[in-house]
Structure formats: structure tokens, C-alpha cells
Amino acid sequence: KSGIETPFSMVAICKSSKTYYYPLQKLEGTISISDEKRCNDERDYEKYYEEFIDGVKKLNLTFENFNDFLKLKSLLEKYTTFIPSSTYKTYPDVSLFDHSLATAAIATAIANGDENEFSLIQGDFTSIQSFIFSKFGDSNKYLAKILRAKSLFVNIATELVALKICKNLNLTPLSVVMNAGGKFMILAHKLGEE
């Protein structure tokens, strides 16, 4: 079983023919990479599958509130981020977790409209750099904490706006296909032209 190819395969100080992969692992702590294409063993998959099932059972999910969705999504991210979505005749660079989220977004859009027409909704936190790097005072004391706090604020603000749009359009939170750098993108069914 091959792993997901890392971006480090394309970054080198001098020309290198080595390709690097993420072996199967949980998304926690230190992340390892390998230069062996066949870096996963079937027993590893079985082990992580059993751990995932045990984790799901411990959650006691009822899906009566949004927290259950977040718990399951976190567990899926932990166990499927380093599983390639496909390795047969494809470039193994997409995780099963990302592939599953995109599939869920497409399924939600189809369920709400036409399977041949979609809308992409994009939002942007304008002037993000000037907001994040403004007004630090005379002493740059606590500069790193202030930068992290402002970045977190931007991330939460864009996430809240995206989730509000999803709620108004009867979409699930999985319809938010991208939220990074002060921008978000939502995959939705075809919307009216008003």
C-alpha cells in the first residue's frame, strides 16, 4: 500500500529524484515521512480501523446537536488524513478525509438541486494583512500571541459567516469546501440569478 505523496517531493535545494510519502499514521503529534513508496502494511490499516471503530463507539453519537457532527469529523480527520483516497493508476496526493468531505459537499448540492448545475459561493475577509499586522503598540510585547489571536479571530469570523450561509441555504457544514487565509468557498446547488 502506498502512502500519500508529500509536497516535500517537489522542494529541494539541489535537483533530487527522491519522492517522499506520508506513511499511514494518526493525525497527532509529530508527523513522519518516508522515501519508500510502499510504506503501509495491511495490518496497519486493520489496527487503525479497529481504533477508529472503538473511538466512534465511545462518542455515543445521537446527532441531535452540532457537537456530535464535530466529534465525528474530528475522529475521521484523525484516522483518514494519511490514507490515500486512491492509489490505482492515480497520483496519490489526496487524502481519504479530503476526498470524503468533497464527496459529501457534492452529494448535499445534488440533494438540494440539479445534479448537473452547481454554484460556488466565495467570501473574503478584506484587508486581512492590514488587520492582522495593525496596532501592536510601541513595545512589540506579546507580539506572537497577538498575531495568533488575530489570525484565530479571522478564521472564526469566516467560518461563522460560511456556516450561516449554509444554514440559510439548507446545506450541511460539509458544503464549506475551503476556509483558509480569510477566504471561504461553499459548494451549493444552482442558485437563482437574483
PDB file of C-alpha atoms in Angstrom:
ATOM      1  CA  LYS A   1       0.000   0.000   0.000  1.00  0.00           C
ATOM      2  CA  SER A   2       1.482   3.309  -0.969  1.00  0.00           C
ATOM      3  CA  GLY A   3       1.254   6.442   1.098  1.00  0.00           C
ATOM      4  CA  ILE A   4       0.190   9.951   0.154  1.00  0.00           C
ATOM      5  CA  GLU A   5       2.923  11.836  -1.692  1.00  0.00           C
ATOM      6  CA  THR A   6       4.112  14.874   0.244  1.00  0.00           C
ATOM      7  CA  PRO A   7       4.820  18.355  -1.135  1.00  0.00           C
ATOM      8  CA  PHE A   8       8.446  17.814   0.004  1.00  0.00           C
ATOM      9  CA  SER A   9       8.969  15.715  -3.134  1.00  0.00           C
ATOM     10  CA  MET A  10       8.874  18.930  -5.169  1.00  0.00           C
ATOM     11  CA  VAL A  11      11.064  21.019  -2.855  1.00  0.00           C
ATOM     12  CA  ALA A  12      14.829  20.608  -2.922  1.00  0.00           C
ATOM     13  CA  ILE A  13      17.957  22.739  -2.691  1.00  0.00           C
ATOM     14  CA  CYS A  14      19.522  20.751  -5.497  1.00  0.00           C
ATOM     15  CA  LYS A  15      17.876  18.514  -8.082  1.00  0.00           C
ATOM     16  CA  SER A  16      16.651  15.359  -6.385  1.00  0.00           C
ATOM     17  CA  SER A  17      14.850  12.341  -7.765  1.00  0.00           C
ATOM     18  CA  LYS A  18      13.566  11.216  -4.364  1.00  0.00           C
ATOM     19  CA  THR A  19       9.858  11.104  -3.733  1.00  0.00           C
ATOM     20  CA  TYR A  20       8.536  11.311  -0.190  1.00  0.00           C
ATOM     21  CA  TYR A  21       5.333   9.837   1.228  1.00  0.00           C
ATOM     22  CA  TYR A  22       3.309  10.089   4.408  1.00  0.00           C
ATOM     23  CA  PRO A  23       3.030   6.590   5.829  1.00  0.00           C
ATOM     24  CA  LEU A  24      -0.248   5.569   7.427  1.00  0.00           C
ATOM     25  CA  GLN A  25      -0.435   7.306  10.808  1.00  0.00           C
ATOM     26  CA  LYS A  26      -2.833   9.165  13.053  1.00  0.00           C
ATOM     27  CA  LEU A  27      -3.023  12.942  12.769  1.00  0.00           C
ATOM     28  CA  GLU A  28      -1.497  13.789  16.123  1.00  0.00           C
ATOM     29  CA  GLY A  29       1.881  14.804  17.489  1.00  0.00           C
ATOM     30  CA  THR A  30       4.844  14.514  15.141  1.00  0.00           C
ATOM     31  CA  ILE A  31       4.123  13.620  11.521  1.00  0.00           C
ATOM     32  CA  SER A  32       6.597  11.270   9.829  1.00  0.00           C
ATOM     33  CA  ILE A  33       7.525  10.941   6.150  1.00  0.00           C
ATOM     34  CA  SER A  34       9.195   8.136   4.210  1.00  0.00           C
ATOM     35  CA  ASP A  35      11.001   7.791   0.893  1.00  0.00           C
ATOM     36  CA  GLU A  36       9.537   4.328   0.340  1.00  0.00           C
ATOM     37  CA  LYS A  37       6.504   4.216  -1.954  1.00  0.00           C
ATOM     38  CA  ARG A  38       5.093   1.056  -0.378  1.00  0.00           C
ATOM     39  CA  CYS A  39       5.246   2.292   3.195  1.00  0.00           C
ATOM     40  CA  ASN A  40       1.941   0.932   4.526  1.00  0.00           C
ATOM     41  CA  ASP A  41       1.134  -2.574   5.666  1.00  0.00           C
ATOM     42  CA  GLU A  42      -2.361  -4.078   5.637  1.00  0.00           C
ATOM     43  CA  ARG A  43      -2.043  -4.759   9.382  1.00  0.00           C
ATOM     44  CA  ASP A  44      -1.630  -1.001   9.944  1.00  0.00           C
ATOM     45  CA  TYR A  45      -4.965  -0.383   8.212  1.00  0.00           C
ATOM     46  CA  GLU A  46      -6.652  -3.044  10.341  1.00  0.00           C
ATOM     47  CA  LYS A  47      -5.189  -1.604  13.547  1.00  0.00           C
ATOM     48  CA  TYR A  48      -6.311   1.950  12.799  1.00  0.00           C
ATOM     49  CA  TYR A  49      -9.723   0.760  11.607  1.00  0.00           C
ATOM     50  CA  GLU A  50     -10.290  -1.014  14.946  1.00  0.00           C
ATOM     51  CA  GLU A  51      -9.143   2.087  16.863  1.00  0.00           C
ATOM     52  CA  PHE A  52     -11.498   4.250  14.762  1.00  0.00           C
ATOM     53  CA  ILE A  53     -14.481   1.952  15.439  1.00  0.00           C
ATOM     54  CA  ASP A  54     -13.686   1.963  19.179  1.00  0.00           C
ATOM     55  CA  GLY A  55     -13.489   5.767  19.059  1.00  0.00           C
ATOM     56  CA  VAL A  56     -16.891   6.018  17.358  1.00  0.00           C
ATOM     57  CA  LYS A  57     -18.464   3.728  19.965  1.00  0.00           C
ATOM     58  CA  LYS A  58     -17.049   5.837  22.803  1.00  0.00           C
ATOM     59  CA  LEU A  59     -18.585   9.009  21.338  1.00  0.00           C
ATOM     60  CA  ASN A  60     -22.182   7.727  21.791  1.00  0.00           C
ATOM     61  CA  LEU A  61     -23.346   9.816  18.830  1.00  0.00           C
ATOM     62  CA  THR A  62     -27.019  10.767  18.552  1.00  0.00           C
ATOM     63  CA  PHE A  63     -26.655  13.627  16.024  1.00  0.00           C
ATOM     64  CA  GLU A  64     -29.212  15.652  17.939  1.00  0.00           C
ATOM     65  CA  ASN A  65     -26.828  18.594  18.004  1.00  0.00           C
ATOM     66  CA  PHE A  66     -23.954  20.048  16.030  1.00  0.00           C
ATOM     67  CA  ASN A  67     -21.347  18.875  18.554  1.00  0.00           C
ATOM     68  CA  ASP A  68     -21.844  15.237  17.500  1.00  0.00           C
ATOM     69  CA  PHE A  69     -21.048  16.189  13.917  1.00  0.00           C
ATOM     70  CA  LEU A  70     -17.853  17.963  15.036  1.00  0.00           C
ATOM     71  CA  LYS A  71     -16.773  14.973  17.148  1.00  0.00           C
ATOM     72  CA  LEU A  72     -17.228  12.544  14.253  1.00  0.00           C
ATOM     73  CA  LYS A  73     -15.479  14.877  11.794  1.00  0.00           C
ATOM     74  CA  SER A  74     -12.513  15.209  14.169  1.00  0.00           C
ATOM     75  CA  LEU A  75     -12.276  11.444  14.554  1.00  0.00           C
ATOM     76  CA  LEU A  76     -12.441  10.945  10.780  1.00  0.00           C
ATOM     77  CA  GLU A  77      -9.739  13.565  10.297  1.00  0.00           C
ATOM     78  CA  LYS A  78      -7.512  11.861  12.873  1.00  0.00           C
ATOM     79  CA  TYR A  79      -7.732   8.429  11.225  1.00  0.00           C
ATOM     80  CA  THR A  80      -8.164   9.138   7.474  1.00  0.00           C
ATOM     81  CA  THR A  81      -5.901  12.141   6.776  1.00  0.00           C
ATOM     82  CA  PHE A  82      -2.968   9.884   5.843  1.00  0.00           C
ATOM     83  CA  ILE A  83      -4.934   7.297   3.868  1.00  0.00           C
ATOM     84  CA  PRO A  84      -4.778   7.983   0.112  1.00  0.00           C
ATOM     85  CA  SER A  85      -8.222   8.241  -1.468  1.00  0.00           C
ATOM     86  CA  SER A  86      -6.961   6.182  -4.393  1.00  0.00           C
ATOM     87  CA  THR A  87      -3.694   4.531  -5.369  1.00  0.00           C
ATOM     88  CA  TYR A  88      -4.710   2.672  -8.521  1.00  0.00           C
ATOM     89  CA  LYS A  89      -3.419   4.468 -11.651  1.00  0.00           C
ATOM     90  CA  THR A  90      -3.615   7.836  -9.890  1.00  0.00           C
ATOM     91  CA  TYR A  91      -1.250  10.290  -8.279  1.00  0.00           C
ATOM     92  CA  PRO A  92      -1.669   9.619  -4.528  1.00  0.00           C
ATOM     93  CA  ASP A  93      -1.885  13.202  -3.255  1.00  0.00           C
ATOM     94  CA  VAL A  94      -5.462  13.447  -1.900  1.00  0.00           C
ATOM     95  CA  SER A  95      -6.366  12.034   1.476  1.00  0.00           C
ATOM     96  CA  LEU A  96      -9.439   9.932   2.096  1.00  0.00           C
ATOM     97  CA  PHE A  97     -10.569  12.601   4.570  1.00  0.00           C
ATOM     98  CA  ASP A  98     -10.440  15.446   1.994  1.00  0.00           C
ATOM     99  CA  HIS A  99     -11.983  13.249  -0.696  1.00  0.00           C
ATOM    100  CA  SER A 100     -14.844  12.299   1.648  1.00  0.00           C
ATOM    101  CA  LEU A 101     -15.552  15.937   2.548  1.00  0.00           C
ATOM    102  CA  ALA A 102     -15.666  16.934  -1.112  1.00  0.00           C
ATOM    103  CA  THR A 103     -17.946  13.983  -1.916  1.00  0.00           C
ATOM    104  CA  ALA A 104     -20.301  14.964   0.925  1.00  0.00           C
ATOM    105  CA  ALA A 105     -20.423  18.562  -0.362  1.00  0.00           C
ATOM    106  CA  ILE A 106     -21.290  17.386  -3.876  1.00  0.00           C
ATOM    107  CA  ALA A 107     -23.942  14.965  -2.545  1.00  0.00           C
ATOM    108  CA  THR A 108     -25.537  17.747  -0.488  1.00  0.00           C
ATOM    109  CA  ALA A 109     -25.632  20.081  -3.501  1.00  0.00           C
ATOM    110  CA  ILE A 110     -27.213  17.360  -5.664  1.00  0.00           C
ATOM    111  CA  ALA A 111     -29.796  16.573  -2.977  1.00  0.00           C
ATOM    112  CA  ASN A 112     -30.873  20.236  -2.967  1.00  0.00           C
ATOM    113  CA  GLY A 113     -30.962  20.782  -6.727  1.00  0.00           C
ATOM    114  CA  ASP A 114     -29.862  19.549 -10.128  1.00  0.00           C
ATOM    115  CA  GLU A 115     -27.006  17.077 -10.436  1.00  0.00           C
ATOM    116  CA  ASN A 116     -25.597  18.937 -13.451  1.00  0.00           C
ATOM    117  CA  GLU A 117     -25.511  22.511 -12.144  1.00  0.00           C
ATOM    118  CA  PHE A 118     -23.814  23.904  -9.054  1.00  0.00           C
ATOM    119  CA  SER A 119     -22.935  27.261  -7.526  1.00  0.00           C
ATOM    120  CA  LEU A 120     -19.699  28.254  -5.838  1.00  0.00           C
ATOM    121  CA  ILE A 121     -20.074  30.893  -3.143  1.00  0.00           C
ATOM    122  CA  GLN A 122     -16.903  32.675  -2.116  1.00  0.00           C
ATOM    123  CA  GLY A 123     -16.379  35.029   0.794  1.00  0.00           C
ATOM    124  CA  ASP A 124     -13.338  37.104   1.629  1.00  0.00           C
ATOM    125  CA  PHE A 125     -12.205  38.887   4.803  1.00  0.00           C
ATOM    126  CA  THR A 126     -10.960  42.022   3.034  1.00  0.00           C
ATOM    127  CA  SER A 127      -7.599  43.567   4.020  1.00  0.00           C
ATOM    128  CA  ILE A 128      -6.648  40.634   6.218  1.00  0.00           C
ATOM    129  CA  GLN A 129      -2.954  41.604   6.352  1.00  0.00           C
ATOM    130  CA  SER A 130      -3.620  45.166   7.463  1.00  0.00           C
ATOM    131  CA  PHE A 131      -5.961  43.867  10.189  1.00  0.00           C
ATOM    132  CA  ILE A 132      -3.577  41.213  11.472  1.00  0.00           C
ATOM    133  CA  PHE A 133      -0.463  43.425  11.445  1.00  0.00           C
ATOM    134  CA  SER A 134      -2.010  46.677  12.692  1.00  0.00           C
ATOM    135  CA  LYS A 135      -1.640  48.446  16.066  1.00  0.00           C
ATOM    136  CA  PHE A 136       0.865  46.482  18.102  1.00  0.00           C
ATOM    137  CA  GLY A 137       1.868  49.386  20.300  1.00  0.00           C
ATOM    138  CA  ASP A 138       5.327  50.736  20.962  1.00  0.00           C
ATOM    139  CA  SER A 139       6.913  47.669  22.545  1.00  0.00           C
ATOM    140  CA  ASN A 140       6.160  44.581  20.488  1.00  0.00           C
ATOM    141  CA  LYS A 141       5.445  42.782  23.750  1.00  0.00           C
ATOM    142  CA  TYR A 142       3.291  39.671  23.289  1.00  0.00           C
ATOM    143  CA  LEU A 143       3.555  40.094  19.516  1.00  0.00           C
ATOM    144  CA  ALA A 144       3.283  36.356  18.767  1.00  0.00           C
ATOM    145  CA  LYS A 145       0.200  35.994  20.989  1.00  0.00           C
ATOM    146  CA  ILE A 146      -1.479  38.989  19.356  1.00  0.00           C
ATOM    147  CA  LEU A 147      -0.780  37.634  15.865  1.00  0.00           C
ATOM    148  CA  ARG A 148      -2.199  34.203  16.773  1.00  0.00           C
ATOM    149  CA  ALA A 149      -5.275  35.797  18.380  1.00  0.00           C
ATOM    150  CA  LYS A 150      -5.998  37.958  15.335  1.00  0.00           C
ATOM    151  CA  SER A 151      -5.492  35.011  12.980  1.00  0.00           C
ATOM    152  CA  LEU A 152      -7.875  32.923  15.084  1.00  0.00           C
ATOM    153  CA  PHE A 153     -10.411  35.755  15.005  1.00  0.00           C
ATOM    154  CA  VAL A 154     -10.273  35.884  11.180  1.00  0.00           C
ATOM    155  CA  ASN A 155     -10.635  32.097  10.961  1.00  0.00           C
ATOM    156  CA  ILE A 156     -13.625  32.028  13.327  1.00  0.00           C
ATOM    157  CA  ALA A 157     -15.291  35.003  11.633  1.00  0.00           C
ATOM    158  CA  THR A 158     -15.068  33.466   8.166  1.00  0.00           C
ATOM    159  CA  GLU A 159     -16.196  30.072   9.496  1.00  0.00           C
ATOM    160  CA  LEU A 160     -19.259  31.636  11.171  1.00  0.00           C
ATOM    161  CA  VAL A 161     -20.259  33.529   8.022  1.00  0.00           C
ATOM    162  CA  ALA A 162     -19.838  30.384   5.908  1.00  0.00           C
ATOM    163  CA  LEU A 163     -21.915  28.294   8.344  1.00  0.00           C
ATOM    164  CA  LYS A 164     -24.662  30.959   8.441  1.00  0.00           C
ATOM    165  CA  ILE A 165     -24.853  30.891   4.629  1.00  0.00           C
ATOM    166  CA  CYS A 166     -25.010  27.080   4.700  1.00  0.00           C
ATOM    167  CA  LYS A 167     -27.840  27.182   7.239  1.00  0.00           C
ATOM    168  CA  ASN A 168     -29.826  29.700   5.158  1.00  0.00           C
ATOM    169  CA  LEU A 169     -29.416  27.560   2.027  1.00  0.00           C
ATOM    170  CA  ASN A 170     -30.279  24.278   3.798  1.00  0.00           C
ATOM    171  CA  LEU A 171     -26.744  22.941   3.306  1.00  0.00           C
ATOM    172  CA  THR A 172     -24.640  20.978   5.777  1.00  0.00           C
ATOM    173  CA  PRO A 173     -21.367  22.346   7.201  1.00  0.00           C
ATOM    174  CA  LEU A 174     -19.637  19.875   4.875  1.00  0.00           C
ATOM    175  CA  SER A 175     -20.563  22.188   1.999  1.00  0.00           C
ATOM    176  CA  VAL A 176     -17.770  24.533   3.132  1.00  0.00           C
ATOM    177  CA  VAL A 177     -15.036  23.111   0.902  1.00  0.00           C
ATOM    178  CA  MET A 178     -12.368  25.679   1.811  1.00  0.00           C
ATOM    179  CA  ASN A 179     -11.769  28.053   4.714  1.00  0.00           C
ATOM    180  CA  ALA A 180      -8.255  29.468   4.886  1.00  0.00           C
ATOM    181  CA  GLY A 181      -6.429  32.770   4.813  1.00  0.00           C
ATOM    182  CA  GLY A 182      -9.544  34.836   5.405  1.00  0.00           C
ATOM    183  CA  LYS A 183     -11.428  33.270   2.485  1.00  0.00           C
ATOM    184  CA  PHE A 184     -14.075  30.584   2.284  1.00  0.00           C
ATOM    185  CA  MET A 185     -15.744  28.699  -0.526  1.00  0.00           C
ATOM    186  CA  ILE A 186     -19.063  26.860  -0.406  1.00  0.00           C
ATOM    187  CA  LEU A 187     -20.288  24.312  -2.941  1.00  0.00           C
ATOM    188  CA  ALA A 188     -24.059  24.668  -3.322  1.00  0.00           C
ATOM    189  CA  HIS A 189     -26.864  23.676  -5.641  1.00  0.00           C
ATOM    190  CA  LYS A 190     -27.620  26.051  -8.526  1.00  0.00           C
ATOM    191  CA  LEU A 191     -28.956  29.267  -7.073  1.00  0.00           C
ATOM    192  CA  GLY A 192     -31.230  31.830  -8.661  1.00  0.00           C
ATOM    193  CA  GLU A 193     -29.748  34.684 -10.660  1.00  0.00           C
ATOM    194  CA  GLU A 194     -31.054  37.454  -8.419  1.00  0.00           C
TER     195      GLU A 194
END
